[in-house]
mmCIF file of C-alpha atoms and ligand atoms in Angstrom:
data_model
loop_
_atom_site.group_PDB
_atom_site.id
_atom_site.type_symbol
_atom_site.label_atom_id
_atom_site.label_comp_id
_atom_site.label_asym_id
_atom_site.label_seq_id
_atom_site.Cartn_x
_atom_site.Cartn_y
_atom_site.Cartn_z
ATOM 1 C CA MET V 4 -12.927 -15.018 -24.313
ATOM 2 C CA MET V 5 -10.342 -12.429 -25.206
ATOM 3 C CA GLY V 6 -8.368 -11.196 -22.199
ATOM 4 C CA TYR V 7 -6.362 -8.119 -21.448
ATOM 5 C CA LYS V 8 -2.742 -7.129 -21.882
ATOM 6 C CA VAL V 9 -1.178 -6.009 -18.617
ATOM 7 C CA ALA V 10 2.220 -4.351 -18.151
ATOM 8 C CA VAL V 11 3.961 -4.391 -14.759
ATOM 9 C CA VAL V 12 6.528 -1.585 -14.472
ATOM 10 C CA GLY V 13 9.029 -2.090 -11.649
ATOM 11 C CA ALA V 14 8.672 -5.866 -12.034
ATOM 12 C CA THR V 15 12.017 -6.610 -10.366
ATOM 13 C CA GLY V 16 11.084 -4.650 -7.222
ATOM 14 C CA ASN V 17 9.382 -5.680 -4.003
ATOM 15 C CA VAL V 18 5.986 -4.437 -5.116
ATOM 16 C CA GLY V 19 6.313 -5.438 -8.785
ATOM 17 C CA ARG V 20 7.139 -9.069 -7.954
ATOM 18 C CA GLU V 21 4.174 -9.182 -5.600
ATOM 19 C CA MET V 22 1.953 -7.758 -8.359
ATOM 20 C CA LEU V 23 2.905 -10.620 -10.678
ATOM 21 C CA THR V 24 2.175 -13.147 -7.922
ATOM 22 C CA ILE V 25 -1.210 -11.605 -7.143
ATOM 23 C CA LEU V 26 -2.267 -11.339 -10.814
ATOM 24 C CA ASP V 27 -1.633 -15.093 -11.027
ATOM 25 C CA GLU V 28 -3.228 -15.973 -7.653
ATOM 26 C CA ARG V 29 -6.429 -14.100 -8.449
ATOM 27 C CA LYS V 30 -6.532 -15.444 -12.024
ATOM 28 C CA PHE V 31 -6.685 -11.951 -13.443
ATOM 29 C CA PRO V 32 -8.017 -12.350 -17.019
ATOM 30 C CA ALA V 33 -4.783 -11.381 -18.788
ATOM 31 C CA ASP V 34 -3.870 -12.830 -22.192
ATOM 32 C CA GLU V 35 -0.428 -11.385 -21.898
ATOM 33 C CA VAL V 36 1.614 -9.955 -19.022
ATOM 34 C CA VAL V 37 4.821 -8.031 -19.705
ATOM 35 C CA ALA V 38 7.457 -7.328 -17.048
ATOM 36 C CA LEU V 39 9.279 -3.996 -17.355
ATOM 37 C CA ALA V 40 11.998 -2.337 -15.300
ATOM 38 C CA SER V 41 15.074 -0.176 -15.834
ATOM 39 C CA ARG V 42 17.717 -0.927 -18.458
ATOM 40 C CA ARG V 43 19.832 -2.510 -15.697
ATOM 41 C CA SER V 44 17.386 -5.414 -15.489
ATOM 42 C CA VAL V 45 16.911 -6.296 -19.168
ATOM 43 C CA GLY V 46 16.875 -10.095 -19.524
ATOM 44 C CA VAL V 47 16.416 -10.783 -15.788
ATOM 45 C CA ASP V 48 13.883 -13.561 -15.065
ATOM 46 C CA VAL V 49 10.829 -12.882 -12.888
ATOM 47 C CA SER V 50 8.090 -15.364 -11.967
ATOM 48 C CA TYR V 51 4.467 -15.048 -12.968
ATOM 49 C CA GLY V 52 2.802 -18.131 -11.493
ATOM 50 C CA ASP V 53 4.482 -21.158 -13.091
ATOM 51 C CA LYS V 54 5.814 -19.044 -15.922
ATOM 52 C CA THR V 55 9.031 -17.082 -16.155
ATOM 53 C CA LEU V 56 9.007 -13.680 -17.813
ATOM 54 C CA LYS V 57 12.095 -11.953 -19.217
ATOM 55 C CA VAL V 58 12.259 -8.356 -18.082
ATOM 56 C CA LYS V 59 12.237 -5.686 -20.790
ATOM 57 C CA ALA V 60 13.219 -2.028 -20.535
ATOM 58 C CA LEU V 61 10.546 0.590 -19.859
ATOM 59 C CA GLU V 62 12.328 2.991 -22.222
ATOM 60 C CA HIS V 63 11.068 2.650 -25.798
ATOM 61 C CA TYR V 64 8.415 0.106 -24.808
ATOM 62 C CA ASP V 65 5.336 0.526 -27.004
ATOM 63 C CA PHE V 66 2.198 0.603 -24.823
ATOM 64 C CA SER V 67 -0.252 1.022 -27.704
ATOM 65 C CA ASP V 68 -1.699 -2.500 -27.264
ATOM 66 C CA VAL V 69 -1.498 -2.490 -23.426
ATOM 67 C CA ASP V 70 -4.808 -2.191 -21.552
ATOM 68 C CA ILE V 71 -3.618 -1.793 -17.963
ATOM 69 C CA CYS V 72 -0.227 -0.681 -16.658
ATOM 70 C CA LEU V 73 0.563 -1.421 -13.015
ATOM 71 C CA MET V 74 3.342 1.026 -12.041
ATOM 72 C CA SER V 75 5.655 0.618 -9.062
ATOM 73 C CA ALA V 76 8.933 2.199 -10.072
ATOM 74 C CA GLY V 77 9.035 5.210 -7.760
ATOM 75 C CA GLY V 78 7.775 8.782 -7.918
ATOM 76 C CA SER V 79 10.159 10.328 -10.439
ATOM 77 C CA VAL V 80 9.776 7.470 -12.954
ATOM 78 C CA SER V 81 6.005 7.735 -12.585
ATOM 79 C CA LYS V 82 5.981 11.540 -13.002
ATOM 80 C CA GLU V 83 7.797 11.162 -16.296
ATOM 81 C CA TRP V 84 6.260 7.969 -17.668
ATOM 82 C CA SER V 85 2.669 7.668 -16.435
ATOM 83 C CA PRO V 86 1.343 10.513 -18.643
ATOM 84 C CA LYS V 87 3.150 9.073 -21.688
ATOM 85 C CA ILE V 88 1.780 5.584 -21.047
ATOM 86 C CA ALA V 89 -1.706 6.980 -20.371
ATOM 87 C CA ALA V 90 -1.543 8.943 -23.635
ATOM 88 C CA GLN V 91 -0.954 5.649 -25.459
ATOM 89 C CA GLY V 92 -4.317 4.474 -24.135
ATOM 90 C CA ALA V 93 -3.302 2.233 -21.239
ATOM 91 C CA VAL V 94 -4.892 2.939 -17.855
ATOM 92 C CA VAL V 95 -2.067 3.487 -15.352
ATOM 93 C CA ILE V 96 -2.556 2.256 -11.770
ATOM 94 C CA ASP V 97 0.329 3.865 -9.916
ATOM 95 C CA ASN V 98 1.864 2.930 -6.573
ATOM 96 C CA SER V 99 4.115 5.934 -6.104
ATOM 97 C CA SER V 100 3.232 9.196 -4.384
ATOM 98 C CA ALA V 101 3.497 11.158 -7.667
ATOM 99 C CA TRP V 102 -0.236 11.467 -8.490
ATOM 100 C CA ARG V 103 -2.063 10.790 -5.219
ATOM 101 C CA MET V 104 -3.060 14.370 -4.437
ATOM 102 C CA ASP V 105 -3.795 15.403 -8.045
ATOM 103 C CA PRO V 106 -7.500 16.415 -8.079
ATOM 104 C CA ASP V 107 -7.871 14.781 -11.520
ATOM 105 C CA VAL V 108 -6.536 11.434 -10.294
ATOM 106 C CA PRO V 109 -8.727 9.166 -8.141
ATOM 107 C CA LEU V 110 -6.986 7.791 -5.029
ATOM 108 C CA ILE V 111 -8.587 4.417 -4.415
ATOM 109 C CA VAL V 112 -8.906 1.780 -1.711
ATOM 110 C CA PRO V 113 -11.599 -0.537 -3.116
ATOM 111 C CA GLU V 114 -13.195 -1.353 0.260
ATOM 112 C CA VAL V 115 -13.598 2.366 0.950
ATOM 113 C CA ASN V 116 -14.208 4.457 -2.177
ATOM 114 C CA ALA V 117 -14.538 2.152 -5.200
ATOM 115 C CA ASP V 118 -17.105 4.492 -6.796
ATOM 116 C CA ALA V 119 -14.485 7.220 -7.220
ATOM 117 C CA THR V 120 -12.607 4.970 -9.679
ATOM 118 C CA ALA V 121 -14.823 6.169 -12.540
ATOM 119 C CA GLY V 122 -13.031 9.540 -12.393
ATOM 120 C CA PHE V 123 -9.899 7.965 -13.924
ATOM 121 C CA THR V 124 -10.876 9.045 -17.453
ATOM 122 C CA ARG V 125 -9.637 12.604 -16.852
ATOM 123 C CA LYS V 126 -5.963 11.561 -16.881
ATOM 124 C CA ASN V 127 -6.143 7.797 -17.447
ATOM 125 C CA ILE V 128 -4.250 7.469 -14.154
ATOM 126 C CA ILE V 129 -5.436 5.980 -10.833
ATOM 127 C CA ALA V 130 -3.353 6.288 -7.664
ATOM 128 C CA ASN V 131 -2.786 3.815 -4.845
ATOM 129 C CA PRO V 132 -2.326 5.297 -1.386
ATOM 130 C CA ASN V 133 0.714 4.990 0.818
ATOM 131 C CA CYS V 134 0.929 1.539 2.424
ATOM 132 C CA SER V 135 0.203 2.838 5.940
ATOM 133 C CA THR V 136 -2.850 4.752 4.764
ATOM 134 C CA ALA V 137 -4.330 1.802 2.854
ATOM 135 C CA GLN V 138 -4.689 -0.526 5.843
ATOM 136 C CA LEU V 139 -5.743 2.313 8.140
ATOM 137 C CA VAL V 140 -8.689 3.465 6.007
ATOM 138 C CA VAL V 141 -9.921 -0.117 5.549
ATOM 139 C CA ALA V 142 -10.233 -0.328 9.340
ATOM 140 C CA LEU V 143 -11.601 3.207 9.806
ATOM 141 C CA LYS V 144 -14.307 3.154 7.111
ATOM 142 C CA PRO V 145 -16.921 0.964 8.897
ATOM 143 C CA LEU V 146 -16.323 2.806 12.178
ATOM 144 C CA HIS V 147 -16.695 6.184 10.459
ATOM 145 C CA ASP V 148 -19.981 5.091 8.850
ATOM 146 C CA ALA V 149 -21.277 3.955 12.245
ATOM 147 C CA ALA V 150 -20.194 6.709 14.628
ATOM 148 C CA LYS V 151 -18.496 9.489 12.587
ATOM 149 C CA ILE V 152 -14.796 9.889 13.269
ATOM 150 C CA LYS V 153 -13.645 13.326 14.467
ATOM 151 C CA ARG V 154 -9.960 12.743 15.130
ATOM 152 C CA VAL V 155 -7.369 9.994 14.790
ATOM 153 C CA VAL V 156 -3.965 9.715 16.451
ATOM 154 C CA VAL V 157 -1.837 6.947 14.976
ATOM 155 C CA ALA V 158 1.664 5.592 15.595
ATOM 156 C CA THR V 159 3.056 3.237 12.965
ATOM 157 C CA TYR V 160 5.557 0.385 13.178
ATOM 158 C CA GLN V 161 6.585 0.047 9.523
ATOM 159 C CA SER V 162 8.605 -2.818 8.064
ATOM 160 C CA VAL V 163 11.732 -2.286 5.980
ATOM 161 C CA SER V 164 10.184 -3.807 2.821
ATOM 162 C CA GLY V 165 8.161 -0.585 2.553
ATOM 163 C CA ALA V 166 11.426 1.137 1.622
ATOM 164 C CA GLY V 167 12.230 -1.297 -1.226
ATOM 165 C CA LYS V 168 14.422 -4.333 -1.785
ATOM 166 C CA ASP V 169 17.695 -2.524 -0.907
ATOM 167 C CA ALA V 170 16.260 -1.643 2.497
ATOM 168 C CA MET V 171 15.507 -5.311 3.215
ATOM 169 C CA ASP V 172 19.103 -6.148 2.306
ATOM 170 C CA GLU V 173 20.296 -3.444 4.706
ATOM 171 C CA LEU V 174 18.381 -4.930 7.673
ATOM 172 C CA PHE V 175 19.730 -8.376 6.796
ATOM 173 C CA SER V 176 23.356 -7.341 6.365
ATOM 174 C CA GLN V 177 23.365 -5.116 9.470
ATOM 175 C CA THR V 178 21.863 -7.898 11.577
ATOM 176 C CA LYS V 179 24.520 -10.285 10.295
ATOM 177 C CA ALA V 180 27.218 -7.676 10.986
ATOM 178 C CA VAL V 181 26.127 -7.450 14.632
ATOM 179 C CA TYR V 182 26.718 -11.186 15.101
ATOM 180 C CA THR V 183 29.992 -11.291 13.159
ATOM 181 C CA ASN V 184 31.308 -8.106 14.776
ATOM 182 C CA ASP V 185 31.637 -6.356 11.423
ATOM 183 C CA GLU V 186 31.103 -2.684 10.707
ATOM 184 C CA LEU V 187 27.444 -1.627 10.241
ATOM 185 C CA VAL V 188 26.777 0.418 7.094
ATOM 186 C CA ASN V 189 23.748 2.766 6.780
ATOM 187 C CA LYS V 190 22.750 3.559 3.198
ATOM 188 C CA LYS V 191 18.961 3.359 2.922
ATOM 189 C CA PHE V 192 18.208 4.422 6.491
ATOM 190 C CA PRO V 193 19.389 7.527 8.379
ATOM 191 C CA LYS V 194 20.498 5.444 11.402
ATOM 192 C CA ARG V 195 21.134 1.786 12.028
ATOM 193 C CA ILE V 196 17.928 -0.288 11.705
ATOM 194 C CA ALA V 197 19.186 -3.606 13.116
ATOM 195 C CA PHE V 198 18.004 -3.927 16.752
ATOM 196 C CA ASN V 199 16.734 -0.347 16.627
ATOM 197 C CA VAL V 200 13.697 1.768 15.630
ATOM 198 C CA ILE V 201 13.806 5.001 13.582
ATOM 199 C CA PRO V 202 11.147 7.758 13.886
ATOM 200 C CA GLU V 203 11.941 9.186 10.439
ATOM 201 C CA ILE V 204 10.263 8.021 7.212
ATOM 202 C CA ASP V 205 10.601 10.262 4.140
ATOM 203 C CA VAL V 206 11.732 13.896 4.354
ATOM 204 C CA PHE V 207 10.991 16.485 7.065
ATOM 205 C CA MET V 208 8.343 19.133 6.366
ATOM 206 C CA GLU V 209 8.316 22.719 7.680
ATOM 207 C CA ASP V 210 5.946 21.921 10.575
ATOM 208 C CA GLY V 211 8.217 19.180 11.954
ATOM 209 C CA TYR V 212 6.154 16.266 10.669
ATOM 210 C CA THR V 213 7.737 13.928 8.123
ATOM 211 C CA LYS V 214 6.307 13.536 4.622
ATOM 212 C CA GLU V 215 5.136 9.993 5.479
ATOM 213 C CA GLU V 216 3.136 11.416 8.404
ATOM 214 C CA TRP V 217 1.723 14.165 6.191
ATOM 215 C CA LYS V 218 0.720 11.569 3.559
ATOM 216 C CA MET V 219 -1.308 9.597 6.120
ATOM 217 C CA MET V 220 -3.195 12.761 7.067
ATOM 218 C CA ALA V 221 -3.764 14.098 3.522
ATOM 219 C CA GLU V 222 -4.587 10.731 1.931
ATOM 220 C CA THR V 223 -7.045 9.737 4.685
ATOM 221 C CA LYS V 224 -8.875 13.005 4.046
ATOM 222 C CA LYS V 225 -8.983 12.420 0.270
ATOM 223 C CA ILE V 226 -10.105 8.776 0.502
ATOM 224 C CA LEU V 227 -12.399 8.796 3.533
ATOM 225 C CA ASP V 228 -13.497 12.271 4.624
ATOM 226 C CA PRO V 229 -11.806 15.697 4.483
ATOM 227 C CA LYS V 230 -13.303 16.543 7.895
ATOM 228 C CA ILE V 231 -11.308 13.876 9.753
ATOM 229 C CA LYS V 232 -8.362 15.301 11.712
ATOM 230 C CA LEU V 233 -5.346 13.013 11.869
ATOM 231 C CA SER V 234 -1.961 13.201 13.551
ATOM 232 C CA ALA V 235 0.618 10.468 12.813
ATOM 233 C CA THR V 236 4.029 9.400 14.072
ATOM 234 C CA CYS V 237 5.660 7.066 11.544
ATOM 235 C CA VAL V 238 8.393 4.735 12.742
ATOM 236 C CA ARG V 239 10.557 2.221 10.875
ATOM 237 C CA VAL V 240 11.091 -1.029 12.799
ATOM 238 C CA PRO V 241 13.369 -4.036 12.124
ATOM 239 C CA VAL V 242 10.612 -6.210 10.638
ATOM 240 C CA PHE V 243 10.919 -7.499 7.049
ATOM 241 C CA VAL V 244 7.253 -7.499 5.949
ATOM 242 C CA GLY V 245 4.068 -6.165 7.592
ATOM 243 C CA HIS V 246 3.139 -2.744 8.910
ATOM 244 C CA SER V 247 1.503 -2.335 12.327
ATOM 245 C CA GLU V 248 -0.397 0.655 13.679
ATOM 246 C CA ALA V 249 -1.588 1.712 17.119
ATOM 247 C CA VAL V 250 -4.695 3.764 16.388
ATOM 248 C CA ASN V 251 -6.568 6.063 18.763
ATOM 249 C CA ILE V 252 -9.935 7.249 17.428
ATOM 250 C CA GLU V 253 -12.311 9.925 18.724
ATOM 251 C CA PHE V 254 -15.910 9.795 17.488
ATOM 252 C CA GLU V 255 -18.796 12.227 17.209
ATOM 253 C CA ASN V 256 -21.250 9.557 18.460
ATOM 254 C CA PRO V 257 -20.973 6.800 21.072
ATOM 255 C CA ILE V 258 -19.640 3.387 20.027
ATOM 256 C CA THR V 259 -18.591 0.555 22.339
ATOM 257 C CA ALA V 260 -15.672 -1.810 21.833
ATOM 258 C CA ASP V 261 -18.146 -4.693 21.370
ATOM 259 C CA GLU V 262 -20.079 -2.781 18.725
ATOM 260 C CA ALA V 263 -16.860 -1.930 16.905
ATOM 261 C CA ARG V 264 -15.669 -5.558 17.058
ATOM 262 C CA ASN V 265 -18.932 -6.866 15.597
ATOM 263 C CA LEU V 266 -18.979 -4.209 12.906
ATOM 264 C CA LEU V 267 -15.386 -4.816 11.839
ATOM 265 C CA ARG V 268 -16.037 -8.583 11.740
ATOM 266 C CA ARG V 269 -18.672 -8.024 9.051
ATOM 267 C CA SER V 270 -16.674 -5.531 6.978
ATOM 268 C CA PRO V 271 -14.774 -6.230 3.726
ATOM 269 C CA GLY V 272 -11.012 -6.722 3.788
ATOM 270 C CA LEU V 273 -10.868 -7.086 7.571
ATOM 271 C CA LEU V 274 -10.289 -9.956 9.980
ATOM 272 C CA VAL V 275 -10.760 -9.361 13.704
ATOM 273 C CA ILE V 276 -8.502 -11.429 15.978
ATOM 274 C CA ASP V 277 -9.096 -10.050 19.440
ATOM 275 C CA LYS V 278 -9.082 -12.642 22.185
ATOM 276 C CA GLN V 279 -7.867 -10.334 24.975
ATOM 277 C CA GLU V 280 -5.591 -13.032 26.355
ATOM 278 C CA PRO V 281 -1.862 -13.689 25.968
ATOM 279 C CA GLY V 282 -1.076 -14.038 22.249
ATOM 280 C CA GLY V 283 -4.676 -13.312 21.212
ATOM 281 C CA TYR V 284 -3.789 -10.659 18.615
ATOM 282 C CA VAL V 285 -1.975 -10.498 15.267
ATOM 283 C CA THR V 286 1.651 -9.510 14.714
ATOM 284 C CA PRO V 287 3.252 -8.522 11.378
ATOM 285 C CA TYR V 288 5.034 -11.861 11.088
ATOM 286 C CA GLU V 289 1.628 -13.575 10.938
ATOM 287 C CA ALA V 290 0.092 -11.023 8.559
ATOM 288 C CA ALA V 291 2.918 -11.328 5.985
ATOM 289 C CA GLY V 292 1.733 -13.119 2.853
ATOM 290 C CA GLU V 293 -1.935 -12.579 3.752
ATOM 291 C CA ASP V 294 -4.479 -10.322 2.068
ATOM 292 C CA ALA V 295 -6.486 -9.206 5.089
ATOM 293 C CA THR V 296 -6.054 -6.202 7.297
ATOM 294 C CA TYR V 297 -6.107 -7.600 10.846
ATOM 295 C CA VAL V 298 -7.606 -5.708 13.768
ATOM 296 C CA SER V 299 -6.812 -6.634 17.380
ATOM 297 C CA ARG V 300 -6.760 -5.073 20.854
ATOM 298 C CA ILE V 301 -10.035 -3.134 20.372
ATOM 299 C CA ARG V 302 -10.836 -1.254 23.589
ATOM 300 C CA GLU V 303 -12.569 1.863 24.841
ATOM 301 C CA ASP V 304 -10.523 4.955 25.619
ATOM 302 C CA ALA V 305 -12.051 6.462 28.762
ATOM 303 C CA THR V 306 -9.907 9.616 28.521
ATOM 304 C CA VAL V 307 -12.162 11.122 25.823
ATOM 305 C CA GLU V 308 -15.949 11.202 25.376
ATOM 306 C CA ASN V 309 -16.335 8.673 22.530
ATOM 307 C CA GLY V 310 -12.995 7.000 22.091
ATOM 308 C CA LEU V 311 -11.604 3.674 20.900
ATOM 309 C CA VAL V 312 -8.080 2.308 20.639
ATOM 310 C CA LEU V 313 -7.058 -0.538 18.340
ATOM 311 C CA TRP V 314 -4.109 -2.370 16.809
ATOM 312 C CA CYS V 315 -4.082 -2.878 13.037
ATOM 313 C CA VAL V 316 -1.667 -5.023 10.993
ATOM 314 C CA SER V 317 -1.362 -5.805 7.275
ATOM 315 C CA ASP V 318 1.134 -6.994 4.652
ATOM 316 C CA ASN V 319 2.411 -3.705 3.251
ATOM 317 C CA LEU V 320 3.446 -5.264 -0.073
ATOM 318 C CA ARG V 321 -0.058 -6.735 -0.520
ATOM 319 C CA LYS V 322 -2.876 -4.532 0.829
ATOM 320 C CA GLY V 323 -0.405 -1.653 1.071
ATOM 321 C CA ALA V 324 0.538 -1.867 -2.596
ATOM 322 C CA ALA V 325 0.237 -4.802 -5.031
ATOM 323 C CA LEU V 326 -3.074 -6.303 -3.907
ATOM 324 C CA ASN V 327 -4.744 -2.904 -3.742
ATOM 325 C CA ALA V 328 -3.542 -2.135 -7.299
ATOM 326 C CA VAL V 329 -4.857 -5.442 -8.681
ATOM 327 C CA GLN V 330 -8.184 -4.898 -6.858
ATOM 328 C CA ILE V 331 -8.458 -1.528 -8.625
ATOM 329 C CA ALA V 332 -7.821 -3.240 -11.974
ATOM 330 C CA GLU V 333 -10.605 -5.693 -11.096
ATOM 331 C CA ILE V 334 -13.002 -2.792 -10.469
ATOM 332 C CA LEU V 335 -12.226 -1.480 -13.964
ATOM 333 C CA LEU V 336 -13.234 -4.839 -15.441
ATOM 334 C CA ASN V 337 -16.167 -5.666 -13.155
ATOM 335 C CA ARG V 338 -17.749 -2.266 -13.670
ATOM 336 C CA LYS V 339 -17.024 -2.380 -17.414
ATOM 337 C CA LEU V 340 -15.048 0.835 -17.275
ATOM 338 C CA LEU V 341 -12.562 -0.680 -19.711
ATOM 339 C CA THR V 342 -12.748 -2.947 -22.752
ATOM 340 C CA ALA V 343 -9.749 -4.887 -23.998
ATOM 341 C CA LYS V 344 -8.046 -3.111 -26.887
ATOM 342 C CA LYS V 345 -7.825 -6.299 -28.931
ATOM 343 C CA LYS V 346 -11.527 -6.832 -28.304
ATOM 344 C CA ALA V 347 -12.312 -3.342 -29.520
ATOM 345 C CA ALA V 348 -10.111 -3.677 -32.613
HETATM 346 N N1 LIG L 418 7.110 -1.355 -0.632
HETATM 347 C C1 LIG L 418 5.935 -0.887 -0.240
HETATM 348 O O1 LIG L 418 5.362 -1.313 0.784
HETATM 349 C C2 LIG L 418 5.239 0.123 -1.034
HETATM 350 C C3 LIG L 418 3.949 0.451 -0.702
HETATM 351 C C4 LIG L 418 3.274 1.404 -1.431
HETATM 352 C C5 LIG L 418 3.926 2.018 -2.464
HETATM 353 N N2 LIG L 418 5.196 1.706 -2.787
HETATM 354 C C6 LIG L 418 5.811 2.373 -3.920
HETATM 355 O O2 LIG L 418 6.045 1.462 -4.986
HETATM 356 C C7 LIG L 418 7.207 1.841 -5.689
HETATM 357 C C8 LIG L 418 8.184 0.688 -5.757
HETATM 358 O O3 LIG L 418 8.530 0.260 -4.458
HETATM 359 P P1 LIG L 418 9.364 -1.072 -4.185
HETATM 360 O O4 LIG L 418 9.311 -1.266 -2.744
HETATM 361 O O5 LIG L 418 8.925 -2.154 -5.101
HETATM 362 O O6 LIG L 418 10.849 -0.589 -4.626
HETATM 363 P P2 LIG L 418 12.084 -1.463 -5.099
HETATM 364 O O7 LIG L 418 12.042 -2.810 -4.508
HETATM 365 O O8 LIG L 418 13.279 -0.611 -4.850
HETATM 366 O O9 LIG L 418 11.863 -1.615 -6.687
HETATM 367 C C9 LIG L 418 11.913 -0.512 -7.565
HETATM 368 C C10 LIG L 418 11.520 -0.962 -8.964
HETATM 369 O O10 LIG L 418 11.494 0.168 -9.832
HETATM 370 C C11 LIG L 418 12.288 -0.096 -10.976
HETATM 371 N N3 LIG L 418 12.899 1.118 -11.533
HETATM 372 C C12 LIG L 418 13.707 1.991 -10.901
HETATM 373 N N4 LIG L 418 14.099 2.962 -11.767
HETATM 374 C C13 LIG L 418 13.500 2.700 -12.941
HETATM 375 C C14 LIG L 418 13.502 3.321 -14.226
HETATM 376 N N5 LIG L 418 14.213 4.420 -14.463
HETATM 377 N N6 LIG L 418 12.780 2.763 -15.232
HETATM 378 C C15 LIG L 418 12.074 1.641 -15.019
HETATM 379 N N7 LIG L 418 12.025 0.994 -13.828
HETATM 380 C C16 LIG L 418 12.731 1.526 -12.797
HETATM 381 C C17 LIG L 418 13.334 -1.037 -10.452
HETATM 382 O O11 LIG L 418 13.945 -1.698 -11.546
HETATM 383 P P3 LIG L 418 15.504 -2.171 -11.479
HETATM 384 O O12 LIG L 418 15.524 -3.436 -10.680
HETATM 385 O O13 LIG L 418 15.802 -2.373 -12.937
HETATM 386 O O14 LIG L 418 16.269 -1.053 -10.854
HETATM 387 C C18 LIG L 418 12.502 -1.951 -9.574
HETATM 388 O O15 LIG L 418 11.807 -2.888 -10.377
HETATM 389 C C19 LIG L 418 7.714 3.086 -4.986
HETATM 390 O O16 LIG L 418 7.177 4.209 -5.643
HETATM 391 C C20 LIG L 418 7.152 2.969 -3.615
HETATM 392 O O17 LIG L 418 7.024 4.221 -2.988
HETATM 393 C C21 LIG L 418 5.870 0.769 -2.094
#
């Protein structure tokens, strides 16, 4: 059987490398995978399963025989390149924030709104949500279907890998500097991240929220339900991989903690680990490298009429980015929304 040609743009980055790993792990039916990045990386080796790919430059790359382009090279690169790549007939699945709120671009989390994928034909672009939104809506969807969510208040504990490979290096080198008594240098983060937490992710907006907090609100509305009210506080923590969230949910209709636990246990993409005893919950260290969104600490909030509180953890490079993008590509194939160009020729 003839497979597909897949391009990964941003292949040297945190998300791009994870995309190559996940394409291999899930045996995505690709005949050919090409790794692209900036000119700086031409000739660099990246792994795709047992194979090694030599990185090529995005500039001047001819996408005319590419079927699917997985983009994770940042917002400005995507703004410029996604329309050009899409015009050459490749479907772009983008990880940046560039296209998420465009009404002609579907914003997809497969467990939540897979049907909306079909709308990709308007621009040939599909957007992935922000990493914090992706895991949140996977956990909220079954609860919303059961008891109708009115309002969500969420505080995040986001790992440094969400800010790219340089940010991981910064946590590592600052931590080392603390032990060796060297000077701590902040480049990627506004304050020191080693042995600290920073309530500032992305730029400040006029209303005092940060852009990351705004994204969680706006993207949850677009993916799940525009009627849901959401207020977020997004915090960077000195964890390498895995985002955690403390989520407070107010419902229209009654729902008990036991009902929620049973419902979430049966829902796609979720694993409930909720023993209500010391250590009986999931931390980001345990979620790193895993595909599931973990839910723990489910309990009733007696301070509102129909309220629940829960703890939600996932690997931000996987469900928050690369895995979600590959799952979207799988929808395109499984629902026959795409035929391989070579097949068509
Ligand atoms: N990390 C997460 O959890 C996460 C989650 C959701 C979405 N995202 C989004 O995914 C994107 C990538 O994030 P990341 O964490 O992987 O960042 P990263 O580790 O800093 O990697 C950035 C990648 O983009 C490439 N790139 C930069 N400028 C380029 C250009 N002009 N042309 C071609 N390639 C270029 C880089 O190539 P070089 O090595 O050649 O510079 C590198 O491969 C961002 O838009 C981010 O917002 C990240």
